[in-house]
Tab-separated table of N, CA and C in Angstrom:
chain	number	residue	atom	x	y	z
A	1117	MET	N	-26.114	22.872	59.677
A	1117	MET	CA	-25.653	21.515	59.521
A	1117	MET	C	-26.117	20.923	58.183
A	1118	PHE	N	-27.364	21.204	57.788
A	1118	PHE	CA	-27.895	20.664	56.537
A	1118	PHE	C	-27.067	21.117	55.330
A	1119	PRO	N	-26.693	22.429	55.207
A	1119	PRO	CA	-25.864	22.828	54.055
A	1119	PRO	C	-24.526	22.079	54.015
A	1120	PHE	N	-23.951	21.809	55.170
A	1120	PHE	CA	-22.691	21.068	55.220
A	1120	PHE	C	-22.871	19.656	54.661
A	1121	VAL	N	-23.960	18.992	55.004
A	1121	VAL	CA	-24.234	17.636	54.520
A	1121	VAL	C	-24.438	17.645	53.005
A	1122	VAL	N	-25.155	18.642	52.479
A	1122	VAL	CA	-25.402	18.742	51.036
A	1122	VAL	C	-24.089	18.955	50.292
A	1123	ILE	N	-23.256	19.861	50.788
A	1123	ILE	CA	-21.969	20.130	50.132
A	1123	ILE	C	-21.076	18.892	50.184
A	1124	ALA	N	-21.027	18.226	51.324
A	1124	ALA	CA	-20.213	17.015	51.452
A	1124	ALA	C	-20.708	15.923	50.499
A	1125	ALA	N	-22.024	15.775	50.369
A	1125	ALA	CA	-22.586	14.774	49.460
A	1125	ALA	C	-22.223	15.092	48.009
A	1126	CYS	N	-22.274	16.372	47.633
A	1126	CYS	CA	-21.902	16.776	46.268
A	1126	CYS	C	-20.434	16.472	45.991
A	1127	ILE	N	-19.572	16.783	46.933
A	1127	ILE	CA	-18.143	16.531	46.747
A	1127	ILE	C	-17.874	15.034	46.626
A	1128	LEU	N	-18.473	14.237	47.490
A	1128	LEU	CA	-18.254	12.791	47.447
A	1128	LEU	C	-18.815	12.163	46.175
A	1129	SER	N	-19.994	12.609	45.729
A	1129	SER	CA	-20.572	12.033	44.511
A	1129	SER	C	-19.726	12.378	43.290
A	1130	THR	N	-19.152	13.571	43.273
A	1130	THR	CA	-18.273	13.954	42.170
A	1130	THR	C	-16.993	13.135	42.199
A	1131	ALA	N	-16.438	12.950	43.384
A	1131	ALA	CA	-15.178	12.212	43.513
A	1131	ALA	C	-15.325	10.751	43.120
A	1132	PHE	N	-16.474	10.148	43.388
A	1132	PHE	CA	-16.664	8.728	43.102
A	1132	PHE	C	-17.473	8.468	41.835
A	1133	ALA	N	-17.665	9.476	41.004
A	1133	ALA	CA	-18.404	9.291	39.750
A	1133	ALA	C	-17.632	8.322	38.862
A	1134	GLY	N	-18.331	7.394	38.220
A	1134	GLY	CA	-17.679	6.374	37.403
A	1134	GLY	C	-17.196	6.915	36.077
A	1135	GLY	N	-16.103	6.341	35.589
A	1135	GLY	CA	-15.584	6.653	34.262
A	1135	GLY	C	-14.864	7.982	34.208
A	1136	HIS	N	-14.041	8.095	33.198
A	1136	HIS	CA	-13.369	9.354	32.934
A	1136	HIS	C	-12.977	9.359	31.469
A	1137	PHE	N	-12.828	10.534	30.904
A	1137	PHE	CA	-12.437	10.653	29.516
A	1137	PHE	C	-10.922	10.621	29.427
A	1138	GLN	N	-10.431	9.981	28.378
A	1138	GLN	CA	-8.992	9.903	28.177
A	1138	GLN	C	-8.652	10.548	26.848
A	1139	TYR	N	-7.480	11.061	26.753
A	1139	TYR	CA	-6.950	11.568	25.494
A	1139	TYR	C	-5.691	10.784	25.225
A	1140	GLY	N	-5.692	9.985	24.178
A	1140	GLY	CA	-4.539	9.147	23.919
A	1140	GLY	C	-4.622	7.859	24.703
A	1141	GLY	N	-3.514	7.211	24.877
A	1141	GLY	CA	-3.499	5.942	25.581
A	1141	GLY	C	-2.564	5.976	26.761
A	1142	HIS	N	-2.580	4.901	27.503
A	1142	HIS	CA	-1.713	4.766	28.666
A	1142	HIS	C	-0.867	3.519	28.492
A	1143	TYR	N	0.424	3.622	28.727
A	1143	TYR	CA	1.326	2.485	28.621
A	1143	TYR	C	1.238	1.664	29.891
A	1144	LYS	N	0.932	0.380	29.755
A	1144	LYS	CA	0.776	-0.478	30.921
A	1144	LYS	C	1.835	-1.577	30.959
A	1145	GLY	N	2.808	-1.535	30.059
A	1145	GLY	CA	3.791	-2.601	29.970
A	1145	GLY	C	5.047	-2.326	30.777
A	1146	HIS	N	6.067	-3.096	30.451
A	1146	HIS	CA	7.354	-3.009	31.128
A	1146	HIS	C	8.083	-1.751	30.659
A	1147	LEU	N	8.573	-0.961	31.566
A	1147	LEU	CA	9.328	0.232	31.209
A	1147	LEU	C	10.799	-0.118	31.095
A	1148	GLY	N	11.459	0.415	30.104
A	1148	GLY	CA	12.877	0.153	29.918
A	1148	GLY	C	13.202	0.109	28.446
A	1149	GLY	N	14.440	-0.230	28.105
A	1149	GLY	CA	14.848	-0.297	26.720
A	1149	GLY	C	15.452	1.010	26.269
A	1150	GLU	N	15.523	1.177	24.944
A	1150	GLU	CA	16.131	2.367	24.363
A	1150	GLU	C	15.183	2.962	23.338
A	1151	SER	N	15.223	4.280	23.196
A	1151	SER	CA	14.437	4.928	22.152
A	1151	SER	C	15.161	6.175	21.673
A	1152	VAL	N	14.944	6.490	20.407
A	1152	VAL	CA	15.501	7.682	19.782
A	1152	VAL	C	14.371	8.330	19.003
A	1153	ALA	N	14.206	9.637	19.147
A	1153	ALA	CA	13.127	10.331	18.438
A	1153	ALA	C	13.606	11.693	17.959
A	1154	THR	N	13.144	12.088	16.776
A	1154	THR	CA	13.391	13.429	16.246
A	1154	THR	C	12.099	13.948	15.657
A	1155	ARG	N	11.934	15.249	15.672
A	1155	ARG	CA	10.759	15.864	15.042
A	1155	ARG	C	11.075	17.312	14.706
A	1156	GLN	N	10.433	17.785	13.653
A	1156	GLN	CA	10.550	19.183	13.265
A	1156	GLN	C	9.309	19.601	12.496
A	1157	GLN	N	8.983	20.854	12.604
A	1157	GLN	CA	7.837	21.418	11.893
A	1157	GLN	C	8.130	22.885	11.634
A	1158	ASP	N	7.786	23.353	10.429
A	1158	ASP	CA	8.006	24.763	10.125
A	1158	ASP	C	6.704	25.549	10.273
A	1159	ASP	N	6.755	26.834	9.988
A	1159	ASP	CA	5.591	27.707	10.145
A	1159	ASP	C	4.508	27.463	9.100
A	1160	TYR	N	4.804	26.654	8.079
A	1160	TYR	CA	3.838	26.401	7.009
A	1160	TYR	C	3.116	25.066	7.174
A	1161	GLY	N	3.373	24.367	8.252
A	1161	GLY	CA	2.709	23.094	8.495
A	1161	GLY	C	3.448	21.887	7.960
A	1162	ASN	N	4.584	22.096	7.304
A	1162	ASN	CA	5.399	20.973	6.859
A	1162	ASN	C	6.040	20.341	8.090
A	1163	TYR	N	6.047	19.032	8.135
A	1163	TYR	CA	6.589	18.376	9.317
A	1163	TYR	C	7.350	17.119	8.939
A	1164	GLU	N	8.130	16.648	9.894
A	1164	GLU	CA	8.872	15.409	9.745
A	1164	GLU	C	9.148	14.866	11.141
A	1165	PHE	N	8.952	13.561	11.316
A	1165	PHE	CA	9.305	12.958	12.594
A	1165	PHE	C	9.800	11.535	12.372
A	1166	LYS	N	10.510	11.043	13.379
A	1166	LYS	CA	11.052	9.694	13.313
A	1166	LYS	C	11.274	9.204	14.734
A	1167	TYR	N	10.983	7.919	14.966
A	1167	TYR	CA	11.364	7.319	16.237
A	1167	TYR	C	11.710	5.850	16.033
A	1168	ASP	N	12.591	5.363	16.868
A	1168	ASP	CA	12.993	3.963	16.898
A	1168	ASP	C	13.023	3.528	18.357
A	1169	ILE	N	12.472	2.359	18.634
A	1169	ILE	CA	12.383	1.859	20.007
A	1169	ILE	C	12.882	0.417	20.043
A	1170	LYS	N	13.676	0.111	21.058
A	1170	LYS	CA	14.066	-1.271	21.331
A	1170	LYS	C	13.810	-1.504	22.810
A	1171	ASP	N	12.935	-2.465	23.124
A	1171	ASP	CA	12.635	-2.704	24.536
A	1171	ASP	C	13.627	-3.690	25.143
A	1172	ASP	N	13.514	-3.901	26.435
A	1172	ASP	CA	14.441	-4.777	27.151
A	1172	ASP	C	14.359	-6.232	26.700
A	1173	TYR	N	13.292	-6.618	26.023
A	1173	TYR	CA	13.114	-7.995	25.578
A	1173	TYR	C	13.703	-8.246	24.192
A	1174	GLY	N	14.071	-7.175	23.464
A	1174	GLY	CA	14.619	-7.312	22.125
A	1174	GLY	C	13.644	-6.994	21.016
A	1175	ASN	N	12.394	-6.661	21.329
A	1175	ASN	CA	11.429	-6.240	20.319
A	1175	ASN	C	11.831	-4.856	19.818
A	1176	VAL	N	11.633	-4.610	18.530
A	1176	VAL	CA	11.953	-3.304	17.953
A	1176	VAL	C	10.743	-2.776	17.207
A	1177	ARG	N	10.638	-1.471	17.137
A	1177	ARG	CA	9.576	-0.818	16.371
A	1177	ARG	C	10.028	0.599	16.063
A	1178	GLY	N	9.477	1.146	15.017
A	1178	GLY	CA	9.833	2.503	14.652
A	1178	GLY	C	8.901	3.042	13.596
A	1179	ARG	N	8.990	4.336	13.402
A	1179	ARG	CA	8.138	4.999	12.415
A	1179	ARG	C	8.827	6.271	11.966
A	1180	GLN	N	8.604	6.633	10.718
A	1180	GLN	CA	9.044	7.924	10.211
A	1180	GLN	C	7.979	8.439	9.262
A	1181	GLU	N	7.827	9.755	9.220
A	1181	GLU	CA	6.791	10.346	8.376
A	1181	GLU	C	7.167	11.773	8.029
A	1182	LYS	N	6.813	12.177	6.787
A	1182	LYS	CA	6.975	13.549	6.314
A	1182	LYS	C	5.634	13.997	5.761
A	1183	GLY	N	5.255	15.225	6.049
A	1183	GLY	CA	4.010	15.757	5.524
A	1183	GLY	C	4.197	17.162	4.999
A	1184	SER	N	3.594	17.430	3.835
A	1184	SER	CA	3.711	18.745	3.225
A	1184	SER	C	2.547	18.971	2.279
A	1185	HIS	N	1.774	19.998	2.511
A	1185	HIS	CA	0.697	20.434	1.611
A	1185	HIS	C	-0.236	19.291	1.209
A	1186	GLY	N	-0.710	18.525	2.166
A	1186	GLY	CA	-1.673	17.464	1.895
A	1186	GLY	C	-1.075	16.171	1.387
A	1187	GLN	N	0.240	16.073	1.325
A	1187	GLN	CA	0.885	14.836	0.900
A	1187	GLN	C	1.696	14.289	2.064
A	1188	ILE	N	1.469	13.037	2.380
A	1188	ILE	CA	2.154	12.392	3.498
A	1188	ILE	C	2.842	11.139	2.979
A	1189	VAL	N	4.093	10.966	3.368
A	1189	VAL	CA	4.870	9.784	3.017
A	1189	VAL	C	5.511	9.280	4.297
A	1190	GLY	N	5.433	7.976	4.524
A	1190	GLY	CA	6.033	7.455	5.743
A	1190	GLY	C	6.183	5.954	5.724
A	1191	SER	N	6.683	5.443	6.822
A	1191	SER	CA	6.842	4.005	6.982
A	1191	SER	C	6.896	3.676	8.465
A	1192	TYR	N	6.603	2.413	8.771
A	1192	TYR	CA	6.800	1.930	10.130
A	1192	TYR	C	7.203	0.466	10.072
A	1193	TYR	N	7.796	0.001	11.148
A	1193	TYR	CA	8.203	-1.391	11.210
A	1193	TYR	C	8.024	-1.926	12.625
A	1194	LEU	N	7.832	-3.237	12.707
A	1194	LEU	CA	7.725	-3.960	13.972
A	1194	LEU	C	8.575	-5.211	13.843
A	1195	GLY	N	9.361	-5.499	14.841
A	1195	GLY	CA	10.151	-6.726	14.868
A	1195	GLY	C	10.024	-7.375	16.232
A	1196	GLU	N	9.550	-8.609	16.255
A	1196	GLU	CA	9.345	-9.321	17.518
A	1196	GLU	C	10.502	-10.285	17.760
A	1197	ILE	N	10.748	-10.625	19.019
A	1197	ILE	CA	11.876	-11.498	19.340
A	1197	ILE	C	11.694	-12.917	18.806
A	1198	ASP	N	10.467	-13.294	18.470
A	1198	ASP	CA	10.239	-14.632	17.915
A	1198	ASP	C	10.502	-14.694	16.408
A	1199	GLY	N	10.976	-13.585	15.825
A	1199	GLY	CA	11.340	-13.574	14.412
A	1199	GLY	C	10.314	-12.958	13.485
A	1200	ARG	N	9.121	-12.663	13.975
A	1200	ARG	CA	8.113	-12.024	13.120
A	1200	ARG	C	8.527	-10.584	12.845
A	1201	HIS	N	8.293	-10.147	11.619
A	1201	HIS	CA	8.659	-8.785	11.240
A	1201	HIS	C	7.621	-8.245	10.266
A	1202	ARG	N	7.287	-6.987	10.404
A	1202	ARG	CA	6.373	-6.313	9.482
A	1202	ARG	C	6.928	-4.927	9.197
A	1203	SER	N	6.959	-4.556	7.922
A	1203	SER	CA	7.313	-3.189	7.553
A	1203	SER	C	6.265	-2.682	6.572
A	1204	VAL	N	5.893	-1.440	6.729
A	1204	VAL	CA	4.855	-0.830	5.901
A	1204	VAL	C	5.369	0.509	5.398
A	1205	GLU	N	5.332	0.691	4.091
A	1205	GLU	CA	5.623	1.990	3.485
A	1205	GLU	C	4.293	2.521	2.981
A	1206	TYR	N	3.987	3.775	3.281
A	1206	TYR	CA	2.680	4.309	2.907
A	1206	TYR	C	2.797	5.729	2.388
A	1207	GLN	N	1.749	6.126	1.688
A	1207	GLN	CA	1.609	7.512	1.261
A	1207	GLN	C	0.131	7.849	1.224
A	1208	ALA	N	-0.151	9.103	1.492
A	1208	ALA	CA	-1.530	9.594	1.455
A	1208	ALA	C	-1.511	10.943	0.758
A	1209	ASP	N	-2.399	11.097	-0.205
A	1209	ASP	CA	-2.507	12.352	-0.945
A	1209	ASP	C	-3.913	12.439	-1.522
A	1210	LYS	N	-4.100	13.229	-2.562
A	1210	LYS	CA	-5.444	13.401	-3.121
A	1210	LYS	C	-6.003	12.107	-3.718
A	1211	LEU	N	-5.156	11.121	-3.964
A	1211	LEU	CA	-5.617	9.833	-4.484
A	1211	LEU	C	-6.014	8.864	-3.384
A	1212	GLY	N	-5.806	9.245	-2.126
A	1212	GLY	CA	-6.161	8.389	-1.005
A	1212	GLY	C	-4.940	7.830	-0.305
A	1213	PHE	N	-5.158	6.819	0.509
A	1213	PHE	CA	-4.095	6.170	1.276
A	1213	PHE	C	-3.683	4.893	0.561
A	1214	ARG	N	-2.373	4.712	0.389
A	1214	ARG	CA	-1.842	3.509	-0.244
A	1214	ARG	C	-0.691	2.980	0.601
A	1215	ALA	N	-0.642	1.666	0.761
A	1215	ALA	CA	0.394	1.065	1.598
A	1215	ALA	C	0.988	-0.163	0.927
A	1216	ASN	N	2.264	-0.370	1.155
A	1216	ASN	CA	2.969	-1.556	0.703
A	1216	ASN	C	3.455	-2.278	1.955
A	1217	VAL	N	2.893	-3.454	2.219
A	1217	VAL	CA	3.180	-4.192	3.447
A	1217	VAL	C	4.084	-5.375	3.129
A	1218	LYS	N	5.152	-5.511	3.903
A	1218	LYS	CA	6.045	-6.669	3.799
A	1218	LYS	C	6.088	-7.316	5.173
A	1219	THR	N	5.821	-8.631	5.218
A	1219	THR	CA	5.802	-9.318	6.503
A	1219	THR	C	6.123	-10.793	6.325
A	1220	ASN	N	6.578	-11.398	7.394
A	1220	ASN	CA	6.768	-12.843	7.420
A	1220	ASN	C	5.824	-13.487	8.431
A	1221	GLU	N	4.803	-12.757	8.837
A	1221	GLU	CA	3.855	-13.254	9.834
A	1221	GLU	C	3.036	-14.408	9.251
A	1222	PRO	N	2.720	-15.414	10.061
A	1222	PRO	CA	1.949	-16.563	9.586
A	1222	PRO	C	0.564	-16.145	9.076
A	1223	GLY	N	0.121	-16.791	8.000
A	1223	GLY	CA	-1.219	-16.541	7.476
A	1223	GLY	C	-1.356	-15.273	6.670
A	1224	THR	N	-0.241	-14.708	6.202
A	1224	THR	CA	-0.333	-13.437	5.480
A	1224	THR	C	0.122	-13.536	4.034
A	1225	LYS	N	0.297	-14.740	3.513
A	1225	LYS	CA	0.712	-14.890	2.124
A	1225	LYS	C	-0.406	-14.387	1.212
A	1226	THR	N	-0.055	-13.512	0.273
A	1226	THR	CA	-1.062	-12.959	-0.633
A	1226	THR	C	-1.051	-13.713	-1.952
A	1227	SER	N	-2.220	-13.790	-2.575
A	1227	SER	CA	-2.324	-14.457	-3.862
A	1227	SER	C	-2.222	-13.470	-5.015
A	1228	GLU	N	-2.436	-12.193	-4.753
A	1228	GLU	CA	-2.337	-11.163	-5.776
A	1228	GLU	C	-1.634	-9.955	-5.171
A	1229	PRO	N	-1.047	-9.085	-5.998
A	1229	PRO	CA	-0.386	-7.899	-5.467
A	1229	PRO	C	-1.382	-6.927	-4.840
A	1230	ALA	N	-0.867	-5.867	-4.247
A	1230	ALA	CA	-1.693	-4.921	-3.492
A	1230	ALA	C	-2.822	-4.311	-4.317
A	1231	PHE	N	-2.605	-4.074	-5.603
A	1231	PHE	CA	-3.653	-3.469	-6.414
A	1231	PHE	C	-4.495	-4.552	-7.089
A	1232	ALA	N	-4.968	-5.492	-6.297
A	1232	ALA	CA	-5.797	-6.581	-6.801
A	1232	ALA	C	-7.164	-6.043	-7.209
A	1233	PRO	N	-7.768	-6.608	-8.261
A	1233	PRO	CA	-9.091	-6.117	-8.667
A	1233	PRO	C	-10.162	-6.461	-7.636
A	1234	TYR	N	-11.128	-5.604	-7.525
A	1234	TYR	CA	-12.249	-5.791	-6.616
A	1234	TYR	C	-13.508	-5.839	-7.465
A	1235	TYR	N	-14.263	-6.924	-7.379
A	1235	TYR	CA	-15.466	-7.085	-8.187
A	1235	TYR	C	-16.692	-6.877	-7.317
A	1236	ASN	N	-17.541	-5.960	-7.733
A	1236	ASN	CA	-18.744	-5.650	-6.979
A	1236	ASN	C	-19.937	-6.197	-7.746
A	1237	LYS	N	-20.581	-7.240	-7.234
A	1237	LYS	CA	-21.686	-7.880	-7.949
A	1237	LYS	C	-22.909	-6.977	-8.056
A	1238	HIS	N	-23.032	-5.979	-7.174
A	1238	HIS	CA	-24.196	-5.103	-7.211
A	1238	HIS	C	-24.130	-4.099	-8.356
A	1239	TYR	N	-22.939	-3.734	-8.766
A	1239	TYR	CA	-22.803	-2.725	-9.809
A	1239	TYR	C	-22.240	-3.293	-11.100
A	1240	GLY	N	-21.818	-4.555	-11.086
A	1240	GLY	CA	-21.330	-5.194	-12.296
A	1240	GLY	C	-20.087	-4.552	-12.865
A	1241	MET	N	-19.198	-4.073	-12.009
A	1241	MET	CA	-17.992	-3.438	-12.510
A	1241	MET	C	-16.799	-3.819	-11.640
A	1242	SER	N	-15.637	-3.715	-12.222
A	1242	SER	CA	-14.400	-4.015	-11.510
A	1242	SER	C	-13.728	-2.706	-11.112
A	1243	ILE	N	-13.323	-2.611	-9.854
A	1243	ILE	CA	-12.658	-1.406	-9.362
A	1243	ILE	C	-11.319	-1.831	-8.784
A	1244	PRO	N	-10.202	-1.257	-9.255
A	1244	PRO	CA	-8.925	-1.600	-8.624
A	1244	PRO	C	-8.932	-1.142	-7.171
A	1245	SER	N	-8.565	-2.032	-6.255
A	1245	SER	CA	-8.651	-1.705	-4.832
A	1245	SER	C	-7.753	-0.549	-4.442
A	1246	GLY	N	-6.684	-0.302	-5.167
A	1246	GLY	CA	-5.771	0.777	-4.812
A	1246	GLY	C	-6.317	2.161	-5.083
A	1247	SER	N	-7.407	2.280	-5.855
A	1247	SER	CA	-7.911	3.608	-6.183
A	1247	SER	C	-9.168	3.981	-5.412
A	1248	ILE	N	-9.615	3.144	-4.507
A	1248	ILE	CA	-10.811	3.449	-3.728
A	1248	ILE	C	-10.461	4.457	-2.651
A	1249	GLN	N	-11.241	5.534	-2.567
A	1249	GLN	CA	-10.992	6.540	-1.546
A	1249	GLN	C	-11.949	6.331	-0.389
A	1250	VAL	N	-11.413	6.350	0.809
A	1250	VAL	CA	-12.190	6.148	2.020
A	1250	VAL	C	-12.292	7.473	2.743
A	1251	PRO	N	-13.501	7.877	3.201
A	1251	PRO	CA	-13.614	9.144	3.917
A	1251	PRO	C	-12.793	9.130	5.199
A	1252	HIS	N	-12.246	10.284	5.534
A	1252	HIS	CA	-11.408	10.424	6.721
A	1252	HIS	C	-12.256	10.349	7.980
A	1253	GLU	N	-11.792	9.585	8.968
A	1253	GLU	CA	-12.455	9.512	10.265
A	1253	GLU	C	-11.774	10.494	11.204
A	1254	TYR	N	-12.542	11.244	11.938
A	1254	TYR	CA	-11.978	12.217	12.858
A	1254	TYR	C	-11.920	11.643	14.259
A	1255	GLY	N	-10.986	12.136	15.060
A	1255	GLY	CA	-10.845	11.700	16.440
A	1255	GLY	C	-9.507	11.037	16.660
A	1256	TYR	N	-9.248	10.639	17.861
A	1256	TYR	CA	-7.971	10.056	18.234
A	1256	TYR	C	-8.200	8.748	18.966
A	1257	GLY	N	-7.241	7.863	18.868
A	1257	GLY	CA	-7.317	6.606	19.590
A	1257	GLY	C	-8.207	5.604	18.871
A	1258	HIS	N	-8.303	4.407	19.431
A	1258	HIS	CA	-9.165	3.374	18.875
A	1258	HIS	C	-9.468	2.357	19.953
A	1259	ALA	N	-10.405	1.511	19.668
A	1259	ALA	CA	-10.786	0.414	20.564
A	1259	ALA	C	-11.039	0.927	21.970
A	1260	ASP	N	-10.249	0.476	22.923
A	1260	ASP	CA	-10.510	0.881	24.303
A	1260	ASP	C	-9.580	1.996	24.761
A	1261	LEU	N	-8.927	2.676	23.834
A	1261	LEU	CA	-8.050	3.783	24.196
A	1261	LEU	C	-8.492	5.040	23.468
A	1262	GLY	N	-8.331	6.170	24.082
A	1262	GLY	CA	-8.476	7.426	23.378
A	1262	GLY	C	-9.792	8.123	23.585
A	1263	GLN	N	-10.034	9.072	22.694
A	1263	GLN	CA	-11.177	9.963	22.774
A	1263	GLN	C	-12.478	9.170	22.763
A	1264	GLY	N	-13.389	9.497	23.657
A	1264	GLY	CA	-14.701	8.860	23.689
A	1264	GLY	C	-14.735	7.527	24.405
A	1265	THR	N	-13.691	7.184	25.121
A	1265	THR	CA	-13.639	5.878	25.780
A	1265	THR	C	-14.795	5.681	26.741
A	1266	ALA	N	-15.064	6.670	27.574
A	1266	ALA	CA	-16.123	6.519	28.578
A	1266	ALA	C	-17.489	6.367	27.911
A	1267	LEU	N	-17.729	7.097	26.811
A	1267	LEU	CA	-19.009	6.980	26.118
A	1267	LEU	C	-19.158	5.599	25.494
A	1268	ALA	N	-18.096	5.106	24.855
A	1268	ALA	CA	-18.161	3.795	24.219
A	1268	ALA	C	-18.364	2.693	25.251
A	1269	ALA	N	-17.769	2.851	26.411
A	1269	ALA	CA	-17.898	1.835	27.451
A	1269	ALA	C	-19.326	1.727	27.962
A	1270	HIS	N	-20.091	2.792	27.833
A	1270	HIS	CA	-21.469	2.791	28.309
A	1270	HIS	C	-22.474	2.600	27.177
A	1271	GLY	N	-21.990	2.228	25.975
A	1271	GLY	CA	-22.878	1.906	24.871
A	1271	GLY	C	-23.385	3.104	24.091
A	1272	TYR	N	-22.742	4.254	24.185
A	1272	TYR	CA	-23.181	5.427	23.423
A	1272	TYR	C	-22.460	5.511	22.113
């Protein structure tokens, strides 16, 4: 009888253990609308994909991207039913990631173009913001979705 109780306790404790790891995200919104997607990849790692989505409420979004030998070129757009729209054209290569953002969202008027100078008082020099290279972060997802969710939720 004792071995049965131990095995049952192990099974129950495993079944009710808190948290779980996720890969990617989970859609929790309204299902419906229309979407179109294409993708292709060759044996050399060159790839291309595109998708366009229109939900039942009239919101639209889409993305397209091409990658070849360390050079990536792409764009994405978002259009909300209230009239807000954002489109981003980007490229990433040995010079880093560069993006051109066009939007009519409130509070986004820029005073200088994308390659605005950046002044660092600690080094006494001006660096154009478009040429700064940022180290690549590894992993998938962000915030409360994706890889490491359970660890982040517990303060690790």
